[in-house]
PDB file of C-alpha atoms in Angstrom:
ATOM      1  CA  CYS A   1      22.763 -23.941   4.788  1.00 45.00           C
ATOM      2  CA  ALA A   2      22.239 -20.831   6.962  1.00 41.00           C
ATOM      3  CA  VAL A   3      18.569 -19.792   6.674  1.00 37.00           C
ATOM      4  CA  SER A   4      17.904 -16.188   5.480  1.00 44.00           C
ATOM      5  CA  ASP A   5      14.577 -14.366   5.405  1.00 40.00           C
ATOM      6  CA  VAL A   6      15.638 -12.494   2.295  1.00 40.00           C
ATOM      7  CA  GLN A   7      13.662 -12.321  -0.999  1.00 42.00           C
ATOM      8  CA  ALA A   8      15.176 -11.519  -4.276  1.00 40.00           C
ATOM      9  CA  ALA A   9      13.761  -9.790  -7.208  1.00 45.00           C
ATOM     10  CA  CYS A  10      15.060  -9.549 -10.684  1.00 60.00           C
ATOM     11  CA  ARG A  11      16.039  -5.945 -10.045  1.00 62.00           C
ATOM     12  CA  GLY A  12      19.001  -7.403  -8.251  1.00 64.00           C
ATOM     13  CA  SER A  13      20.787  -6.337  -5.147  1.00 74.00           C
ATOM     14  CA  VAL A  14      22.938  -3.418  -3.943  1.00 81.00           C
ATOM     15  CA  VAL A  15      26.520  -4.130  -2.943  1.00 85.00           C
ATOM     16  CA  SER A  16      28.878  -1.753  -1.173  1.00 88.00           C
ATOM     17  CA  GLN A  17      32.403  -2.185   0.210  1.00 90.00           C
ATOM     18  CA  GLU A  18      34.582  -0.207   2.412  1.00 92.00           C
ATOM     19  CA  LEU A  19      38.144  -0.203   3.541  1.00 91.00           C
ATOM     20  CA  LEU A  20      38.756   0.115   7.295  1.00 93.00           C
ATOM     21  CA  LYS A  21      41.920   1.035   9.157  1.00 90.00           C
ATOM     22  CA  GLU A  22      45.170   2.432   7.693  1.00 86.00           C
ATOM     23  CA  GLY A  23      48.584   1.168   6.390  1.00 83.00           C
ATOM     24  CA  PHE A  24      49.344  -2.378   5.315  1.00 87.00           C
ATOM     25  CA  HIS A  25      46.859  -4.114   7.503  1.00 91.00           C
ATOM     26  CA  ARG A  26      43.225  -3.256   6.555  1.00 93.00           C
ATOM     27  CA  GLU A  27      39.724  -4.705   6.841  1.00 95.00           C
ATOM     28  CA  LEU A  28      37.363  -5.077   3.817  1.00 94.00           C
ATOM     29  CA  LEU A  29      33.731  -4.450   4.912  1.00 94.00           C
ATOM     30  CA  LEU A  30      31.210  -5.903   2.543  1.00 93.00           C
ATOM     31  CA  LYS A  31      27.518  -5.073   2.595  1.00 91.00           C
ATOM     32  CA  ALA A  32      24.746  -6.505   0.457  1.00 87.00           C
ATOM     33  CA  GLU A  33      21.107  -5.460   0.364  1.00 84.00           C
ATOM     34  CA  LEU A  34      18.935  -7.890  -1.584  1.00 77.00           C
ATOM     35  CA  ASP A  35      15.677  -6.612  -2.961  1.00 63.00           C
ATOM     36  CA  ALA A  36      12.795  -7.538  -0.613  1.00 46.00           C
ATOM     37  CA  ALA A  37      10.193  -7.492  -3.482  1.00 36.00           C
ATOM     38  CA  GLY A  38       9.449 -10.427  -5.698  1.00 31.00           C
ATOM     39  CA  ARG A  39       9.656 -14.123  -5.227  1.00 36.00           C
ATOM     40  CA  GLY A  40      11.385 -15.618  -2.147  1.00 44.00           C
ATOM     41  CA  ALA A  41      15.011 -17.177  -1.769  1.00 47.00           C
ATOM     42  CA  GLY A  42      14.553 -18.407   1.721  1.00 55.00           C
ATOM     43  CA  GLY A  43      16.766 -21.123   3.092  1.00 65.00           C
ATOM     44  CA  CYS A  44      19.862 -19.728   1.361  1.00 78.00           C
ATOM     45  CA  THR A  45      23.434 -19.024   2.219  1.00 85.00           C
ATOM     46  CA  VAL A  46      24.474 -15.610   0.930  1.00 88.00           C
ATOM     47  CA  ALA A  47      28.044 -14.920   0.088  1.00 90.00           C
ATOM     48  CA  ALA A  48      30.297 -12.447  -1.745  1.00 91.00           C
ATOM     49  CA  ARG A  49      32.942 -13.514  -4.132  1.00 91.00           C
ATOM     50  CA  THR A  50      35.746 -10.972  -4.382  1.00 91.00           C
ATOM     51  CA  ARG A  51      38.827 -11.130  -6.554  1.00 92.00           C
ATOM     52  CA  LEU A  52      41.875  -9.708  -4.755  1.00 94.00           C
ATOM     53  CA  PRO A  53      44.709  -8.441  -6.982  1.00 94.00           C
ATOM     54  CA  SER A  54      48.412  -9.422  -6.468  1.00 94.00           C
ATOM     55  CA  GLY A  55      48.922  -6.259  -4.275  1.00 93.00           C
ATOM     56  CA  VAL A  56      46.880  -7.656  -1.428  1.00 94.00           C
ATOM     57  CA  TYR A  57      46.364 -11.041   0.290  1.00 94.00           C
ATOM     58  CA  VAL A  58      44.461 -12.783   3.066  1.00 95.00           C
ATOM     59  CA  ASP A  59      46.486 -14.562   5.777  1.00 95.00           C
ATOM     60  CA  PRO A  60      45.061 -18.107   5.883  1.00 94.00           C
ATOM     61  CA  TYR A  61      46.234 -18.524   9.429  1.00 94.00           C
ATOM     62  CA  GLU A  62      44.565 -15.458  10.641  1.00 95.00           C
ATOM     63  CA  LEU A  63      41.442 -16.439   8.797  1.00 94.00           C
ATOM     64  CA  ALA A  64      41.473 -19.943  10.365  1.00 93.00           C
ATOM     65  CA  SER A  65      41.610 -18.241  13.832  1.00 94.00           C
ATOM     66  CA  LEU A  66      38.723 -16.019  13.003  1.00 93.00           C
ATOM     67  CA  GLN A  67      36.664 -18.860  11.725  1.00 91.00           C
ATOM     68  CA  ARG A  68      37.239 -20.937  14.904  1.00 91.00           C
ATOM     69  CA  HIS A  69      35.873 -18.009  16.897  1.00 91.00           C
ATOM     70  CA  ASN A  70      32.899 -17.605  14.379  1.00 87.00           C
ATOM     71  CA  VAL A  71      34.027 -14.036  13.518  1.00 90.00           C
ATOM     72  CA  THR A  72      34.639 -14.253   9.883  1.00 92.00           C
ATOM     73  CA  LYS A  73      33.966 -17.256   7.533  1.00 92.00           C
ATOM     74  CA  ALA A  74      35.457 -17.502   4.135  1.00 92.00           C
ATOM     75  CA  VAL A  75      37.129 -19.793   1.604  1.00 90.00           C
ATOM     76  CA  LEU A  76      40.250 -18.896  -0.308  1.00 92.00           C
ATOM     77  CA  ILE A  77      40.934 -19.954  -3.871  1.00 90.00           C
ATOM     78  CA  PRO A  78      43.625 -21.135  -3.949  1.00 88.00           C
ATOM     79  CA  ASP A  79      43.839 -21.992  -0.279  1.00 85.00           C
ATOM     80  CA  ALA A  80      47.611 -21.867  -0.194  1.00 90.00           C
ATOM     81  CA  VAL A  81      48.918 -18.274   0.183  1.00 93.00           C
ATOM     82  CA  ASP A  82      52.530 -17.102   0.396  1.00 93.00           C
ATOM     83  CA  VAL A  83      52.236 -14.273   2.950  1.00 93.00           C
ATOM     84  CA  GLU A  84      55.876 -13.294   2.492  1.00 92.00           C
ATOM     85  CA  ALA A  85      55.890 -12.927  -1.242  1.00 93.00           C
ATOM     86  CA  PRO A  86      56.050  -9.344  -2.690  1.00 92.00           C
ATOM     87  CA  GLU A  87      53.566  -7.954  -5.078  1.00 92.00           C
ATOM     88  CA  TYR A  88      55.641  -8.484  -8.201  1.00 91.00           C
ATOM     89  CA  SER A  89      55.929 -12.265  -7.653  1.00 93.00           C
ATOM     90  CA  SER A  90      52.291 -12.891  -6.427  1.00 93.00           C
ATOM     91  CA  THR A  91      49.122 -13.792  -8.270  1.00 92.00           C
ATOM     92  CA  GLU A  92      45.358 -12.900  -7.983  1.00 93.00           C
ATOM     93  CA  LEU A  93      43.418 -14.414  -5.033  1.00 93.00           C
ATOM     94  CA  THR A  94      39.752 -15.137  -4.894  1.00 93.00           C
ATOM     95  CA  ALA A  95      37.868 -15.084  -1.666  1.00 93.00           C
ATOM     96  CA  VAL A  96      34.363 -16.398  -1.019  1.00 92.00           C
ATOM     97  CA  LEU A  97      33.120 -14.519   2.050  1.00 93.00           C
ATOM     98  CA  TYR A  98      30.001 -15.757   3.755  1.00 93.00           C
ATOM     99  CA  LEU A  99      27.768 -12.958   4.773  1.00 92.00           C
ATOM    100  CA  GLN A 100      25.934 -12.758   8.038  1.00 91.00           C
ATOM    101  CA  PRO A 101      22.276 -11.252   8.338  1.00 89.00           C
ATOM    102  CA  ASP A 102      22.237  -7.702   9.555  1.00 87.00           C
ATOM    103  CA  PRO A 103      20.170  -7.343  12.711  1.00 86.00           C
ATOM    104  CA  HIS A 104      19.042  -3.915  11.731  1.00 86.00           C
ATOM    105  CA  CYS A 105      17.807  -4.826   8.233  1.00 82.00           C
ATOM    106  CA  SER A 106      15.744  -7.882   7.362  1.00 78.00           C
ATOM    107  CA  HIS A 107      17.150  -8.373   3.822  1.00 81.00           C
ATOM    108  CA  CYS A 108      20.684  -7.062   4.476  1.00 88.00           C
ATOM    109  CA  PHE A 109      23.954  -8.975   4.910  1.00 90.00           C
ATOM    110  CA  ARG A 110      27.462  -8.026   5.929  1.00 92.00           C
ATOM    111  CA  ALA A 111      30.908  -9.359   6.721  1.00 94.00           C
ATOM    112  CA  VAL A 112      34.426  -8.138   7.274  1.00 95.00           C
ATOM    113  CA  LEU A 113      37.542  -9.739   5.649  1.00 95.00           C
ATOM    114  CA  PRO A 114      41.036  -8.879   6.966  1.00 95.00           C
ATOM    115  CA  VAL A 115      43.295  -7.944   4.026  1.00 95.00           C
ATOM    116  CA  HIS A 116      47.009  -7.110   3.983  1.00 94.00           C
ATOM    117  CA  GLY A 117      49.052  -5.027   1.562  1.00 92.00           C
ATOM    118  CA  ARG A 118      52.083  -6.720  -0.039  1.00 93.00           C
ATOM    119  CA  TYR A 119      55.519  -5.119  -0.353  1.00 89.00           C
ATOM    120  CA  GLN A 120      55.879  -3.255  -3.558  1.00 88.00           C
ATOM    121  CA  ARG A 121      59.026  -2.798  -5.540  1.00 87.00           C
ATOM    122  CA  PRO A 122      60.981   0.185  -4.317  1.00 83.00           C
ATOM    123  CA  THR A 123      60.833   3.346  -6.288  1.00 82.00           C
ATOM    124  CA  GLY A 124      62.840   6.575  -6.603  1.00 78.00           C
ATOM    125  CA  SER A 125      59.815   8.796  -5.665  1.00 76.00           C
ATOM    126  CA  GLY A 126      58.606   6.859  -2.684  1.00 70.00           C
ATOM    127  CA  GLU A 127      54.998   7.544  -3.516  1.00 81.00           C
ATOM    128  CA  ASP A 128      52.334   5.099  -2.358  1.00 86.00           C
ATOM    129  CA  ALA A 129      51.386   2.417  -4.685  1.00 87.00           C
ATOM    130  CA  LEU A 130      47.605   2.283  -5.624  1.00 90.00           C
ATOM    131  CA  VAL A 131      46.001  -1.126  -5.584  1.00 91.00           C
ATOM    132  CA  ALA A 132      42.410  -1.295  -7.083  1.00 91.00           C
ATOM    133  CA  LEU A 133      39.962  -3.693  -5.482  1.00 91.00           C
ATOM    134  CA  ARG A 134      37.062  -4.535  -7.791  1.00 89.00           C
ATOM    135  CA  GLY A 135      33.516  -4.799  -6.762  1.00 86.00           C
ATOM    136  CA  ALA A 136      32.326  -8.130  -5.239  1.00 89.00           C
ATOM    137  CA  GLU A 137      29.771 -10.537  -6.789  1.00 87.00           C
ATOM    138  CA  ILE A 138      26.903 -11.666  -4.509  1.00 86.00           C
ATOM    139  CA  VAL A 139      26.024 -15.337  -4.898  1.00 87.00           C
ATOM    140  CA  VAL A 140      23.606 -17.627  -3.020  1.00 85.00           C
ATOM    141  CA  CYS A 141      23.456 -21.350  -2.303  1.00 83.00           C
ATOM    142  CA  CYS A 142      20.046 -22.800  -1.556  1.00 77.00           C
ATOM    143  CA  CYS A 143      19.364 -26.208   0.076  1.00 63.00           C
ATOM    144  CA  ASP A 144      15.664 -26.696  -0.362  1.00 58.00           C
ATOM    145  CA  GLU A 145      14.410 -23.625  -2.304  1.00 60.00           C
ATOM    146  CA  HIS A 146      14.234 -23.167  -5.992  1.00 63.00           C
ATOM    147  CA  LEU A 147      15.352 -19.838  -7.275  1.00 67.00           C
ATOM    148  CA  SER A 148      13.604 -18.139 -10.227  1.00 68.00           C
ATOM    149  CA  PRO A 149      15.514 -18.909 -13.408  1.00 67.00           C
ATOM    150  CA  GLU A 150      14.565 -15.489 -14.708  1.00 67.00           C
ATOM    151  CA  CYS A 151      16.336 -13.776 -11.874  1.00 72.00           C
ATOM    152  CA  TRP A 152      19.173 -16.075 -10.791  1.00 74.00           C
ATOM    153  CA  GLN A 153      21.651 -17.920 -12.973  1.00 78.00           C
ATOM    154  CA  PRO A 154      24.281 -20.504 -12.120  1.00 81.00           C
ATOM    155  CA  ALA A 155      27.532 -19.068 -11.028  1.00 83.00           C
ATOM    156  CA  GLU A 156      31.105 -20.477 -11.370  1.00 82.00           C
ATOM    157  CA  VAL A 157      31.974 -20.666  -7.700  1.00 83.00           C
ATOM    158  CA  GLU A 158      34.002 -23.590  -6.448  1.00 80.00           C
ATOM    159  CA  ALA A 159      33.221 -23.333  -2.739  1.00 83.00           C
ATOM    160  CA  PRO A 160      31.061 -25.318  -0.294  1.00 82.00           C
ATOM    161  CA  CYS A 161      27.837 -24.158   1.392  1.00 77.00           C
ATOM    162  CA  LEU A 162      28.366 -22.846   4.779  1.00 71.00           C
ATOM    163  CA  GLY A 163      28.783 -25.694   7.271  1.00 58.00           C
ATOM    164  CA  ASN A 164      29.677 -28.378   4.722  1.00 62.00           C
ATOM    165  CA  LYS A 165      33.338 -28.288   3.920  1.00 64.00           C
ATOM    166  CA  ASP A 166      33.466 -31.465   1.893  1.00 69.00           C
ATOM    167  CA  HIS A 167      30.718 -30.800  -0.576  1.00 78.00           C
ATOM    168  CA  LEU A 168      30.776 -28.184  -3.268  1.00 82.00           C
ATOM    169  CA  CYS A 169      27.431 -26.542  -3.739  1.00 82.00           C
ATOM    170  CA  GLN A 170      25.795 -25.039  -6.780  1.00 84.00           C
ATOM    171  CA  TRP A 171      25.810 -21.180  -6.341  1.00 85.00           C
ATOM    172  CA  TYR A 172      23.631 -18.662  -8.171  1.00 83.00           C
ATOM    173  CA  SER A 173      24.147 -15.044  -8.945  1.00 83.00           C
ATOM    174  CA  THR A 174      21.966 -12.076  -9.916  1.00 72.00           C
ATOM    175  CA  THR A 175      22.678  -8.695 -11.229  1.00 65.00           C
ATOM    176  CA  HIS A 176      23.619  -6.126  -8.612  1.00 61.00           C
ATOM    177  CA  GLN A 177      24.229  -2.403  -8.394  1.00 59.00           C
ATOM    178  CA  PRO A 178      27.638  -1.624  -6.890  1.00 56.00           C
ATOM    179  CA  GLU A 179      27.785   1.715  -5.070  1.00 52.00           C
ATOM    180  CA  ASP A 180      31.386   2.066  -6.009  1.00 53.00           C
ATOM    181  CA  GLU A 181      33.004   0.115  -8.870  1.00 64.00           C
ATOM    182  CA  GLU A 182      36.446   0.016  -7.251  1.00 77.00           C
ATOM    183  CA  LEU A 183      38.127   0.663  -4.088  1.00 86.00           C
ATOM    184  CA  ILE A 184      41.669   2.186  -4.100  1.00 88.00           C
ATOM    185  CA  LEU A 185      44.138   0.851  -1.473  1.00 88.00           C
ATOM    186  CA  GLN A 186      47.198   2.933  -0.908  1.00 87.00           C
ATOM    187  CA  VAL A 187      50.270   0.818   0.090  1.00 86.00           C
ATOM    188  CA  PRO A 188      53.419   2.553   1.348  1.00 84.00           C
ATOM    189  CA  VAL A 189      56.501   1.949  -0.834  1.00 84.00           C
ATOM    190  CA  GLY A 190      60.056   2.090  -0.015  1.00 79.00           C
ATOM    191  CA  ARG A 191      62.663   4.382  -1.687  1.00 81.00           C
ATOM    192  CA  THR A 192      65.580   3.024  -3.701  1.00 81.00           C
ATOM    193  CA  GLN A 193      67.980   5.519  -2.144  1.00 83.00           C
ATOM    194  CA  HIS A 194      67.401   3.993   1.309  1.00 84.00           C
ATOM    195  CA  SER A 195      68.585   0.504   0.140  1.00 84.00           C
ATOM    196  CA  PHE A 196      72.078   0.836   1.557  1.00 88.00           C
ATOM    197  CA  LEU A 197      70.898   2.032   4.924  1.00 89.00           C
ATOM    198  CA  VAL A 198      68.196  -0.726   5.076  1.00 87.00           C
ATOM    199  CA  CYS A 199      70.838  -3.415   4.224  1.00 91.00           C
ATOM    200  CA  VAL A 200      73.282  -2.071   6.949  1.00 93.00           C
ATOM    201  CA  VAL A 201      70.695  -1.925   9.650  1.00 94.00           C
ATOM    202  CA  THR A 202      69.360  -5.407   8.751  1.00 94.00           C
ATOM    203  CA  LEU A 203      72.854  -6.876   8.865  1.00 94.00           C
ATOM    204  CA  LEU A 204      73.630  -5.259  12.188  1.00 95.00           C
ATOM    205  CA  ALA A 205      70.358  -6.426  13.677  1.00 96.00           C
ATOM    206  CA  THR A 206      70.968  -9.994  12.400  1.00 96.00           C
ATOM    207  CA  VAL A 207      74.436 -10.073  13.757  1.00 96.00           C
ATOM    208  CA  LEU A 208      73.301  -8.732  17.221  1.00 96.00           C
ATOM    209  CA  CYS A 209      70.328 -11.088  17.514  1.00 95.00           C
ATOM    210  CA  SER A 210      72.522 -14.126  16.539  1.00 95.00           C
ATOM    211  CA  SER A 211      75.204 -13.162  19.098  1.00 95.00           C
ATOM    212  CA  LEU A 212      72.511 -12.912  21.807  1.00 94.00           C
ATOM    213  CA  ILE A 213      71.101 -16.412  20.898  1.00 94.00           C
ATOM    214  CA  LEU A 214      74.645 -17.899  20.753  1.00 92.00           C
ATOM    215  CA  ALA A 215      75.529 -16.321  24.160  1.00 92.00           C
ATOM    216  CA  ALA A 216      72.346 -17.691  25.732  1.00 90.00           C
ATOM    217  CA  VAL A 217      72.990 -21.158  24.367  1.00 89.00           C
ATOM    218  CA  CYS A 218      76.458 -21.119  25.635  1.00 88.00           C
ATOM    219  CA  LYS A 219      75.402 -19.871  29.065  1.00 84.00           C
ATOM    220  CA  HIS A 220      72.393 -22.123  29.708  1.00 83.00           C
ATOM    221  CA  GLY A 221      72.973 -24.980  27.241  1.00 73.00           C
ATOM    222  CA  ASP A 222      73.684 -28.454  28.412  1.00 72.00           C
ATOM    223  CA  PHE A 223      76.521 -29.970  26.373  1.00 66.00           C
ATOM    224  CA  SER A 224      77.170 -32.978  28.538  1.00 64.00           C
TER     225      SER A 224
END
């Protein structure tokens, strides 16, 4: 487990989240400040469990690339995500995001998770769809330390400790004070009156691209 110098008190922690960037492709910034007073919780991995509604998703291929470069570390539940599915045929997704110590605060942690808006069902008004992101739950996984049972309770988190992919660990949670109960993500929505135009343009683009590919194959292909 990653070692933290944080101490947790029964007063809990403060959790904040913020959406960065605009449009369909956003970043969810999560921050946690664990109370430095009280008994210690050293030698622990700190993570945030957040439930993402059907209107957003995490790209597992993008996440794998970020994890190889030690940028973002997270576990998706379930780990198979259909990135092409629209909002109305998708289900909720849970992400366990491992937080890193904040160099500017001895008992603070933070991490960024890339999230993407799913296509919504077209409407007549064309107004943006509103997707509500609920507050995250802060959980800890400790290797050698024993947390105070008065402050920390076992949490239902099916995820490994950081650095051990094959072993599910016992996670614990404490009460926390969210600065904002929900974040609202605005997702652009298509208009139903544009359906004919979209179909025509898509068909023309498909025919043009197929013709170019066929011409290239006929010109440069070896049919001997």
